[in-house]
PDB file of C-alpha atoms in Angstrom:
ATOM      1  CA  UNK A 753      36.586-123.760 -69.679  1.00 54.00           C
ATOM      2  CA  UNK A 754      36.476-127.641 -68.507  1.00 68.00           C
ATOM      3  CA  UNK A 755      39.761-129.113 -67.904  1.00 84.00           C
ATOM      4  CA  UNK A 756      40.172-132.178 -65.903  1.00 89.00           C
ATOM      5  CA  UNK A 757      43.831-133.393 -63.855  1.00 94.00           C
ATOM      6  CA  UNK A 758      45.479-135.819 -61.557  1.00 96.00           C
ATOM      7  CA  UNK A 759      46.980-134.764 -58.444  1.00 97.00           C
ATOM      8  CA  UNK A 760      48.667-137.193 -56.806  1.00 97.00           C
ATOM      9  CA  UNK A 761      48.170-138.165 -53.078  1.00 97.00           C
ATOM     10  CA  UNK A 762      49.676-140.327 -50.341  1.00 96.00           C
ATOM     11  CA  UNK A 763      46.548-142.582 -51.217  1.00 96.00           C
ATOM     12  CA  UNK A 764      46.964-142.821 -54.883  1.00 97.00           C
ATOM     13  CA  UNK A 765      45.932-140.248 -57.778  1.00 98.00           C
ATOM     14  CA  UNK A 766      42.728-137.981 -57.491  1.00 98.00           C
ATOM     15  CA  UNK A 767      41.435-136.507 -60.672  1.00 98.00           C
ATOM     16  CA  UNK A 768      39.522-133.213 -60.479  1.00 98.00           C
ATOM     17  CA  UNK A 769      37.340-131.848 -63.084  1.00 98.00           C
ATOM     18  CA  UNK A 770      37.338-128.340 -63.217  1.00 97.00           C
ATOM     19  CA  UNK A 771      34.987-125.800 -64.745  1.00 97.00           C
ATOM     20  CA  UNK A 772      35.532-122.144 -64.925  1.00 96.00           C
ATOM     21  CA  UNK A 773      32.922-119.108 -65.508  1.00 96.00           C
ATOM     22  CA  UNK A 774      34.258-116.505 -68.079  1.00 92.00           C
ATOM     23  CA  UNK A 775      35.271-113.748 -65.760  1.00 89.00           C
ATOM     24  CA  UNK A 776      37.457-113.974 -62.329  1.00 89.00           C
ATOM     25  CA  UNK A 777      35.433-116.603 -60.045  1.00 94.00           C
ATOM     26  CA  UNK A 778      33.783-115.055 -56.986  1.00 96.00           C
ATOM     27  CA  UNK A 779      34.411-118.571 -55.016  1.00 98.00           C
ATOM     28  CA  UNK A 780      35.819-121.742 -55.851  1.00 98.00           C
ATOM     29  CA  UNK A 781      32.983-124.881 -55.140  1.00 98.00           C
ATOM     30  CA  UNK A 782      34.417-128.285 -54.763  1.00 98.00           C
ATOM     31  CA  UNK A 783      32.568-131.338 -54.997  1.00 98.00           C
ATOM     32  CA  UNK A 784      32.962-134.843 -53.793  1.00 98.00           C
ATOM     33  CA  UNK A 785      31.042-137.818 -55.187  1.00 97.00           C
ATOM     34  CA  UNK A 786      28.985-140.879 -53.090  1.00 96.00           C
ATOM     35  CA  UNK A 787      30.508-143.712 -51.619  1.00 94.00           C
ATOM     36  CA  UNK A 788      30.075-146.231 -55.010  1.00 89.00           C
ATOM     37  CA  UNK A 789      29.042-143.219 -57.541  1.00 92.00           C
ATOM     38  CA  UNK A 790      31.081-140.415 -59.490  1.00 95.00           C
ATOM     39  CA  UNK A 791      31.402-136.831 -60.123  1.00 97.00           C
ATOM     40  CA  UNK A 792      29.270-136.913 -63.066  1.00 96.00           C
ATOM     41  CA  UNK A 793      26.206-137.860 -60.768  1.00 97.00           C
ATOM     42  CA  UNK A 794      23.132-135.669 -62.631  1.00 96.00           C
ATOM     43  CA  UNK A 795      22.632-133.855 -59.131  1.00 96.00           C
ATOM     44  CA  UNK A 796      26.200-132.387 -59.070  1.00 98.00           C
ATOM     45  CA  UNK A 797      26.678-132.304 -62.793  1.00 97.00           C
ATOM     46  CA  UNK A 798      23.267-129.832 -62.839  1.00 98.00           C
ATOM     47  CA  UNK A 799      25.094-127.475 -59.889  1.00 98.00           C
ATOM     48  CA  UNK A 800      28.397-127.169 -61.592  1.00 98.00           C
ATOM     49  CA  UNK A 801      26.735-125.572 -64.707  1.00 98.00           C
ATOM     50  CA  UNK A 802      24.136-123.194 -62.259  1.00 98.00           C
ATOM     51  CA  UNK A 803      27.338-122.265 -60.199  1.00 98.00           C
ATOM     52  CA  UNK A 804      29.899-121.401 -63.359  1.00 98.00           C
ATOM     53  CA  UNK A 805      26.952-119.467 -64.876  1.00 97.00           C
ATOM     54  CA  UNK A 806      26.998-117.649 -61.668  1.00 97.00           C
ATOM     55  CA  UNK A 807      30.553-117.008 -61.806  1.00 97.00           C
ATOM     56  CA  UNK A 808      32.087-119.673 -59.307  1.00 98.00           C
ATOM     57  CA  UNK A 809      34.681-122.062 -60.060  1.00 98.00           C
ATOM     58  CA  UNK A 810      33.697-125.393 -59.149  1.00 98.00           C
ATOM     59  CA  UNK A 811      36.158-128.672 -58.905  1.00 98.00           C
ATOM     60  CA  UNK A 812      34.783-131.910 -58.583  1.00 98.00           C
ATOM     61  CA  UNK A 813      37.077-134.331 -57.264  1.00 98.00           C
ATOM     62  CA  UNK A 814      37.071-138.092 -58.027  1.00 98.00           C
ATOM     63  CA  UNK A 815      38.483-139.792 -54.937  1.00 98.00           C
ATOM     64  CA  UNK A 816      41.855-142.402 -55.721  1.00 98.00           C
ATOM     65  CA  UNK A 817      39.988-145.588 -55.002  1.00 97.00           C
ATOM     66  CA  UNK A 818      37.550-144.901 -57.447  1.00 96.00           C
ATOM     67  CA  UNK A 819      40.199-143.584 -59.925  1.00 96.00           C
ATOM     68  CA  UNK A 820      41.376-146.540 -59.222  1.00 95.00           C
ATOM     69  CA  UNK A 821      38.535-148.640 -60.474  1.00 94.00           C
ATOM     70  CA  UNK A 822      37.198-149.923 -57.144  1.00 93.00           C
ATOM     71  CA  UNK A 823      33.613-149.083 -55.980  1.00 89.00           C
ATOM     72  CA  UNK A 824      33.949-150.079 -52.206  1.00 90.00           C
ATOM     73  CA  UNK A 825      34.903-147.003 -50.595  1.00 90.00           C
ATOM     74  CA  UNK A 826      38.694-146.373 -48.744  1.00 94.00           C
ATOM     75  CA  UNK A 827      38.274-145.855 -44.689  1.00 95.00           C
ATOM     76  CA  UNK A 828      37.227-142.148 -43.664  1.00 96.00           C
ATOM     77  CA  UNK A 829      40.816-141.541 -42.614  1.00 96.00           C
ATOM     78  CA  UNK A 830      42.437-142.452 -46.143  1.00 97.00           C
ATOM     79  CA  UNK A 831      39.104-140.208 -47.743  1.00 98.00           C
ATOM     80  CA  UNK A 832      39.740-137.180 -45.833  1.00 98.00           C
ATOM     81  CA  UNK A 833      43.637-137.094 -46.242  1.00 98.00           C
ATOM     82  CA  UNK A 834      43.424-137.276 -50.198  1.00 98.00           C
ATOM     83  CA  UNK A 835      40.795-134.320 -50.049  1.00 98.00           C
ATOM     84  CA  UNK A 836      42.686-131.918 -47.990  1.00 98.00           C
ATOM     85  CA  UNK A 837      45.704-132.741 -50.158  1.00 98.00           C
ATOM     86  CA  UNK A 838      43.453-132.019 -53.234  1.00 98.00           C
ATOM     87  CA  UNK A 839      42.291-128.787 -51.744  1.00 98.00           C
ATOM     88  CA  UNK A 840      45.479-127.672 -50.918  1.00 98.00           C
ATOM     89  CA  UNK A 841      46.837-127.213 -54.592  1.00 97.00           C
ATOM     90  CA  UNK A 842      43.495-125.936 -56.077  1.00 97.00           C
ATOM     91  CA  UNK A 843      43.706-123.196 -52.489  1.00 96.00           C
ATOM     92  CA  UNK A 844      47.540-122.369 -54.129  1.00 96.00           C
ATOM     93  CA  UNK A 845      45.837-121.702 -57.765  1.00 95.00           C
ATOM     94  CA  UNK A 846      43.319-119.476 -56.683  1.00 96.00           C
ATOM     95  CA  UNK A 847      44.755-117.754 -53.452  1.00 95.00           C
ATOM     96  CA  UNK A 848      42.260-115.226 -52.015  1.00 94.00           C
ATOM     97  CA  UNK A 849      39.610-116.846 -53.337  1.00 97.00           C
ATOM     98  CA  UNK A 850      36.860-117.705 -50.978  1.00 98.00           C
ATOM     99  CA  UNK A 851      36.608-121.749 -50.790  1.00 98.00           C
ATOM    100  CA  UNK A 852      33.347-123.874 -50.244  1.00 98.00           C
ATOM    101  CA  UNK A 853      33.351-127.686 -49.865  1.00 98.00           C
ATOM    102  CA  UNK A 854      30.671-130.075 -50.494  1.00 98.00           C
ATOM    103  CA  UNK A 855      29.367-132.777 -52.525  1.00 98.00           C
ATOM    104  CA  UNK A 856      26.641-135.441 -52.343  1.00 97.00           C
ATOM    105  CA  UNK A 857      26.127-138.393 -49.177  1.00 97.00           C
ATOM    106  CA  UNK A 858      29.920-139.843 -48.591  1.00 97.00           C
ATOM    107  CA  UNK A 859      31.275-136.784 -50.267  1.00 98.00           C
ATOM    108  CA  UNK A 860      29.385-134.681 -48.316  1.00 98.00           C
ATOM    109  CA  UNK A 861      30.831-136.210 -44.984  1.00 98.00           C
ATOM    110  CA  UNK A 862      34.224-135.152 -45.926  1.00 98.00           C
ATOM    111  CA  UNK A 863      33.305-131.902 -46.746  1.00 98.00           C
ATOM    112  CA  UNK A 864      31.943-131.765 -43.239  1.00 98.00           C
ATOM    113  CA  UNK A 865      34.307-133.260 -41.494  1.00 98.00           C
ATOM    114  CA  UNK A 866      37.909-131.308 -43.231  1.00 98.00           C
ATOM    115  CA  UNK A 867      35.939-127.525 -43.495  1.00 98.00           C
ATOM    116  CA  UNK A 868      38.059-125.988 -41.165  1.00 97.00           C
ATOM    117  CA  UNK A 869      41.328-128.139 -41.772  1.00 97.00           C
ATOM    118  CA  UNK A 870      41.096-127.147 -45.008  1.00 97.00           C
ATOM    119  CA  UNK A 871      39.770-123.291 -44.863  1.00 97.00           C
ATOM    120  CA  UNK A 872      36.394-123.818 -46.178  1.00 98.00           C
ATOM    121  CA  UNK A 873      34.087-120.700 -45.625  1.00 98.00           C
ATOM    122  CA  UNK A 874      30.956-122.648 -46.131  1.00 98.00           C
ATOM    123  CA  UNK A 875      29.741-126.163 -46.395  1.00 98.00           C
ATOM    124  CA  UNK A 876      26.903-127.688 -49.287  1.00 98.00           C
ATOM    125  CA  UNK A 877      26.325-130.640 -48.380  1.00 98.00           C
ATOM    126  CA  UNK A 878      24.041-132.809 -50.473  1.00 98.00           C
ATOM    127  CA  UNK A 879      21.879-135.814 -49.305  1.00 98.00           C
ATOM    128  CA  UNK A 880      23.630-136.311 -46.097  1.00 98.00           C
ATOM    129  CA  UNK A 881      23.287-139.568 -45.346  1.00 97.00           C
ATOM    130  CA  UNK A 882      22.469-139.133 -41.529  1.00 96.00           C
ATOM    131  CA  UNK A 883      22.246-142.723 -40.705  1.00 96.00           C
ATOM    132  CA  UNK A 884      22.282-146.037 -42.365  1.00 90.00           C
ATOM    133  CA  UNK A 885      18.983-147.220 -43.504  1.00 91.00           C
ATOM    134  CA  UNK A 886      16.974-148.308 -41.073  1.00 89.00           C
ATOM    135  CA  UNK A 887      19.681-147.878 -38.151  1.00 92.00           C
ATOM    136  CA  UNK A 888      18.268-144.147 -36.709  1.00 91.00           C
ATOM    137  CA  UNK A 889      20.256-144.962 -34.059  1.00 91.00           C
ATOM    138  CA  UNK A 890      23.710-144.589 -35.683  1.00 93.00           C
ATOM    139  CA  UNK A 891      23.398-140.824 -36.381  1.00 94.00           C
ATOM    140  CA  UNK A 892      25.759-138.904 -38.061  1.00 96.00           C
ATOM    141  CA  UNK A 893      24.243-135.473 -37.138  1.00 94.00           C
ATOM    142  CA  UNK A 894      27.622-134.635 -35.439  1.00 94.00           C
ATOM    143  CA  UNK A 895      29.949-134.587 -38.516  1.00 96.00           C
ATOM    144  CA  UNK A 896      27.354-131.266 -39.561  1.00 96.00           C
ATOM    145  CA  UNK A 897      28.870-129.257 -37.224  1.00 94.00           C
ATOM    146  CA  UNK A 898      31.217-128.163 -39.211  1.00 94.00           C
ATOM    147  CA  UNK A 899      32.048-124.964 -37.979  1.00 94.00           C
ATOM    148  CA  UNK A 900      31.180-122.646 -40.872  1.00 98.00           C
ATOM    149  CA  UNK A 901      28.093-122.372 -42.495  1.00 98.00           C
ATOM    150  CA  UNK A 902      26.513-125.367 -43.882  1.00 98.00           C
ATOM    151  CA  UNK A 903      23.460-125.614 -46.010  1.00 98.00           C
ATOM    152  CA  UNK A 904      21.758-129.627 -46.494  1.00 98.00           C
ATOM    153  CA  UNK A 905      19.848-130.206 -49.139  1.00 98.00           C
ATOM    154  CA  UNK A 906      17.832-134.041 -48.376  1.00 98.00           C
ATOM    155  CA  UNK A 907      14.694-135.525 -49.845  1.00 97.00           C
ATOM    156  CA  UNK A 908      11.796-136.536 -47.839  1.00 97.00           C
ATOM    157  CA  UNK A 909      12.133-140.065 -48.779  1.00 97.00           C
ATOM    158  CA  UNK A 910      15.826-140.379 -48.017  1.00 97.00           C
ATOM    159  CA  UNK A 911      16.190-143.951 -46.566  1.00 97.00           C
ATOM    160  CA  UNK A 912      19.232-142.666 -45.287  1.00 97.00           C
ATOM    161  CA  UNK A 913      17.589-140.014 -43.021  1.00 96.00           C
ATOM    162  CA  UNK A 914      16.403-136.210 -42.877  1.00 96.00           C
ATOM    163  CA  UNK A 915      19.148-133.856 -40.565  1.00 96.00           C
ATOM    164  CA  UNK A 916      17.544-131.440 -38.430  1.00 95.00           C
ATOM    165  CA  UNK A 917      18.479-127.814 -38.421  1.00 96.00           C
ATOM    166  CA  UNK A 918      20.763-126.897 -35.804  1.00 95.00           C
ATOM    167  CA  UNK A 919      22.783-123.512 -35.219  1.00 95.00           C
ATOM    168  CA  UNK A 920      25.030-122.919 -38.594  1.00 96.00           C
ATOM    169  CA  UNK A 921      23.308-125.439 -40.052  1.00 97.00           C
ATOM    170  CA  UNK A 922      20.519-124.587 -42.235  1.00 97.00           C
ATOM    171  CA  UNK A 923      18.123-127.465 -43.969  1.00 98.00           C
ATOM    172  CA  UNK A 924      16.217-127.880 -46.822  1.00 98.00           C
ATOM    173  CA  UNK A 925      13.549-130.706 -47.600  1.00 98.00           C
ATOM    174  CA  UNK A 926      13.353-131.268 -51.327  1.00 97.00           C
ATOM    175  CA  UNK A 927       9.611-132.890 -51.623  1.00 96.00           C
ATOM    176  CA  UNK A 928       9.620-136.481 -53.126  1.00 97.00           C
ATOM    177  CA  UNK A 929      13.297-136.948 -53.521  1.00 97.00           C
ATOM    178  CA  UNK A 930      14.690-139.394 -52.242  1.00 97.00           C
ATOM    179  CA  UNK A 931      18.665-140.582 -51.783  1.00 97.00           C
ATOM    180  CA  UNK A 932      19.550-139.976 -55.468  1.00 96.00           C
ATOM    181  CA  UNK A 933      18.185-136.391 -56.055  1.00 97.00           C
ATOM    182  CA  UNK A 934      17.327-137.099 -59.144  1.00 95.00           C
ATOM    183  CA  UNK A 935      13.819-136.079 -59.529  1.00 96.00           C
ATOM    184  CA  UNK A 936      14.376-132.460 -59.857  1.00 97.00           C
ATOM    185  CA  UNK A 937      18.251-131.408 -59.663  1.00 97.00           C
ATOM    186  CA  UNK A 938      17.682-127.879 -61.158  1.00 97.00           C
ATOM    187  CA  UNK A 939      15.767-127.372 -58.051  1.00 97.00           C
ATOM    188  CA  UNK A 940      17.964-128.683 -55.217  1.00 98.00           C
ATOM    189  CA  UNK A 941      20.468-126.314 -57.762  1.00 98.00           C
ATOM    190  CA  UNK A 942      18.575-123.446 -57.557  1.00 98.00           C
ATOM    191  CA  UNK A 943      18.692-124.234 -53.513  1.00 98.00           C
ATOM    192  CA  UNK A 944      22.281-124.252 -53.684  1.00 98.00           C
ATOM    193  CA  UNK A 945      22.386-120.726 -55.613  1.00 98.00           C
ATOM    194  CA  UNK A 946      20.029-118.874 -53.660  1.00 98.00           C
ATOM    195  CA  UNK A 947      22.315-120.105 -50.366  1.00 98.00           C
ATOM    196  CA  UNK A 948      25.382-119.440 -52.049  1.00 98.00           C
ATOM    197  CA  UNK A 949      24.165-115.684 -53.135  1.00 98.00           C
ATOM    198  CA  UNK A 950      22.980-114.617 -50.128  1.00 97.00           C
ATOM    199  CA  UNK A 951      26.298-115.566 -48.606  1.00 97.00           C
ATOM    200  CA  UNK A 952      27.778-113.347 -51.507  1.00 97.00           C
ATOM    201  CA  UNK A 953      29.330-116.360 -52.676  1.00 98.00           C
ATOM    202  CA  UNK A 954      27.935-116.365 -55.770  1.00 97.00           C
ATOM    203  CA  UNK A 955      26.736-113.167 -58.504  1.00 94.00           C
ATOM    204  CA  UNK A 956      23.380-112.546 -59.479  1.00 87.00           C
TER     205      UNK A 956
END
């Protein structure tokens, strides 16, 4: 059943869309959007409905400054304090429930950066924007070390960059994609399943 909130943190109100699979969920996925987009980006959008039909609960959280109507996005700080605040009432609805963090490029980062404040058990982070375009040199690779497992899912033609595999950190190269993910997001969904199951994370 989709049901969408407000939960209110110290940097303004968050909304979270959730969606729920029939039975008891076997994890709880939450999502974060990119830096100027939304939740209801087609590459997240196509995940939530392979994930509930696989019997996790997924959130997708829509971060205050863009509840607020403003597309530049708040300082890291001000992003990751709203999403552990966020994650701490949907961890108080569904205690015992194993928790997984994610979402796609800026949303992603937080997820990487807050997994173990927050309790995550696993990281999905989609097209991790490594560096800025065209600035290699300003890598991002460290915010992947997570420390829990963390599957990237990146195009071949991200401007932003490719991540390389390191340990807990496993990679996946959609062909042809490029930032967006657009080209084929029941694929890169399918990626996210097959991860997700084999961590038992998800049902068959």
């Amino acid at each position: 059943m989709p049901q969408d909130e407000i939960i209110q943190t110290p940097r303004g109100p968050a909304r979270v869309d959730i969606d729920t699979p029939p039975g008891p969920g076997s994890s709880l996925l939450v999502l974060g959007h990119g830096a100027g987009g939304g939740v209801d980006a087609p590459d997240l959008c196509v995940l939530r409905d392979a994930a509930v039909s696989a019997g996790v609960i997924v959130a997708r959280v829509t971060q205050p400054y863009r509840v607020a109507g403003r597309r530049a996005p708040a300082p890291a700080g001000h992003l990751d304090e709203a999403w552990g605040v966020v994650l701490a009432v949907l961890r108080d609805r569904w205690p015992g429930v194993p928790v997984l963090v994610g979402g796609r490029s800026s949303g992603a980062r937080v997820a990487c950066r807050t997994a173990t404040t927050v309790g995550a058990v696993g990281v999905v982070a989609l097209a991790f924007p490594l560096h800025p375009p065209g600035r290699p040199e300003r890598s991002r690779a460290g915010e992947l070390a997570s420390g829990v497992p963390t599957l990237v899912v990146n195009g071949d033609r991200d401007p932003f960059g490719v991540p390389e595999p390191a340990p807990g950190v496993h990679v996946v190269i959609r062909p042809g994609e490029r930032h967006d993910l657009r080209l084929d997001p029941t694929g890169t969904a399918a990626v996210v399943l097959d991860w997700l199951r084999r961590h038992g994370w998800a049902q068959d």
